[in-house]
Amino acid sequence: MILSLMDVAKQKGDTEKQNSYWNTYYCQSNIISAEGKLYGKYCKNRFCTLCCSIRKAEIINKYLSIIKEWQEPYFVTLTVKSCKANRLKVMIVKLLQGFSIIKEKQKKDVKEIKELS
Ligand SMILES: [Zn+2]
């Protein structure tokens, strides 16, 4: 994927993005061993799957003590295209409605699974 993005950046002449994509392409490709430990360089780009997984783990650990108190935790991400400021209120209402539908479906699915077992 990153090589395809590199091609697009080259076509557009965007050298800043090309550098970012190269950093991601080589993310953790050189591992150095010193004093019994391994060291490498992370690119820290948002589109790097490795760096994103590390960032996600850090965020989960940050909230883990709170999440552990929940009875049935689920991780849900809702994404939409950005909208104009005058449509923001409507968009938030629609997202909350969507989240309610997801929650109700989840409750129904869990109930059906419990009834089957
Ligand atoms: Zn990376």
Coordinates of C-alpha atoms and ligand atoms in Angstrom, one line a residue:
M1 CA 0.0 0.0 0.0
I2 CA 2.7 2.5 0.9
L3 CA 4.4 2.0 -2.4
S4 CA 1.2 2.8 -4.2
L5 CA 0.9 6.0 -2.1
M6 CA 4.5 6.8 -3.0
D7 CA 3.6 6.6 -6.7
V8 CA 0.7 9.1 -6.2
A9 CA 3.0 11.4 -4.2
K10 CA 5.6 11.2 -7.0
Q11 CA 3.0 12.0 -9.6
K12 CA 1.9 15.1 -7.6
G13 CA 5.5 16.1 -6.9
D14 CA 4.8 16.1 -3.2
T15 CA 8.3 15.5 -1.7
E16 CA 7.1 15.9 1.9
K17 CA 4.7 13.0 1.5
Q18 CA 7.3 11.0 -0.3
N19 CA 9.7 11.3 2.6
S20 CA 6.9 10.3 5.1
Y21 CA 6.0 7.3 3.0
W22 CA 9.7 6.2 2.8
N23 CA 10.0 6.6 6.6
T24 CA 7.0 4.3 6.9
Y25 CA 8.3 1.9 4.4
Y26 CA 11.5 1.5 6.4
C27 CA 9.8 1.7 9.8
Q28 CA 11.6 -0.7 12.1
S29 CA 13.6 -2.2 9.2
N30 CA 16.9 -1.6 10.9
I31 CA 17.1 -3.3 14.3
I32 CA 20.2 -2.7 16.4
S33 CA 21.3 -4.8 19.3
A34 CA 23.1 -3.2 22.2
E35 CA 23.7 -4.4 25.7
G36 CA 21.1 -7.2 25.4
K37 CA 18.4 -4.8 24.1
L38 CA 17.0 -4.3 20.6
Y39 CA 16.5 -0.8 19.3
G40 CA 14.9 0.5 16.1
K41 CA 13.5 3.7 14.6
Y42 CA 9.7 4.1 14.4
C43 CA 8.3 6.5 11.7
K44 CA 5.4 7.6 14.0
N45 CA 3.2 8.3 10.9
R46 CA -0.6 8.0 11.3
F47 CA -0.8 5.7 8.3
C48 CA 1.8 3.3 9.6
T49 CA 0.1 0.1 10.7
L50 CA 2.9 -0.8 13.1
C51 CA 3.0 2.7 14.7
C52 CA -0.8 2.8 14.9
S53 CA -0.9 -0.5 16.7
I54 CA 1.6 0.8 19.3
R55 CA -0.4 4.1 19.6
K56 CA -3.6 2.1 20.0
A57 CA -2.1 -0.1 22.7
E58 CA -0.8 2.9 24.6
I59 CA -4.3 4.5 24.5
I60 CA -6.0 1.2 25.7
N61 CA -3.5 0.9 28.5
K62 CA -4.2 4.5 29.5
Y63 CA -7.9 3.7 30.0
L64 CA -7.6 0.1 31.0
S65 CA -8.2 0.7 34.7
I66 CA -11.5 2.4 33.9
I67 CA -12.5 -0.2 31.2
K68 CA -11.8 -3.1 33.6
E69 CA -14.7 -1.8 35.8
W70 CA -17.2 -2.1 32.9
Q71 CA -19.3 -5.3 32.7
E72 CA -19.2 -5.8 29.0
P73 CA -16.7 -3.5 27.2
Y74 CA -16.8 -3.1 23.5
F75 CA -14.5 -1.0 21.2
V76 CA -16.5 0.9 18.6
T77 CA -15.2 3.6 16.2
L78 CA -17.7 5.6 14.2
T79 CA -16.3 7.6 11.3
V80 CA -18.0 9.9 8.8
K81 CA -16.8 12.4 6.2
S82 CA -16.2 15.8 7.6
C83 CA -19.0 18.2 7.3
K84 CA -19.6 22.0 7.2
A85 CA -20.2 23.7 10.5
N86 CA -23.8 24.3 9.8
R87 CA -24.5 20.6 9.4
L88 CA -22.5 19.6 12.5
K89 CA -25.5 19.4 14.9
V90 CA -27.4 17.2 12.5
M91 CA -24.4 15.0 12.0
I92 CA -23.9 14.5 15.8
V93 CA -27.6 13.6 16.2
K94 CA -27.2 11.0 13.3
L95 CA -24.1 9.6 14.9
L96 CA -25.8 9.2 18.2
Q97 CA -28.8 7.5 16.5
G98 CA -26.4 5.2 14.7
F99 CA -24.7 4.4 18.0
S100 CA -28.0 3.6 19.7
I101 CA -28.9 1.2 16.8
I102 CA -25.5 -0.5 17.2
K103 CA -26.0 -0.8 21.0
E104 CA -29.5 -2.2 20.6
K105 CA -28.4 -4.8 18.0
Q106 CA -25.5 -5.8 20.2
K107 CA -27.9 -6.3 23.2
K108 CA -30.2 -8.4 21.0
D109 CA -27.3 -10.5 19.7
V110 CA -25.9 -11.1 23.2
K111 CA -29.4 -12.1 24.4
E112 CA -29.9 -14.5 21.5
I113 CA -26.5 -16.1 22.1
K114 CA -27.3 -16.5 25.8
E115 CA -30.6 -18.2 25.0
L116 CA -28.9 -20.6 22.6
S117 CA -26.3 -21.7 25.2
Ligands
ZN1 ZN 5.9 3.3 11.7

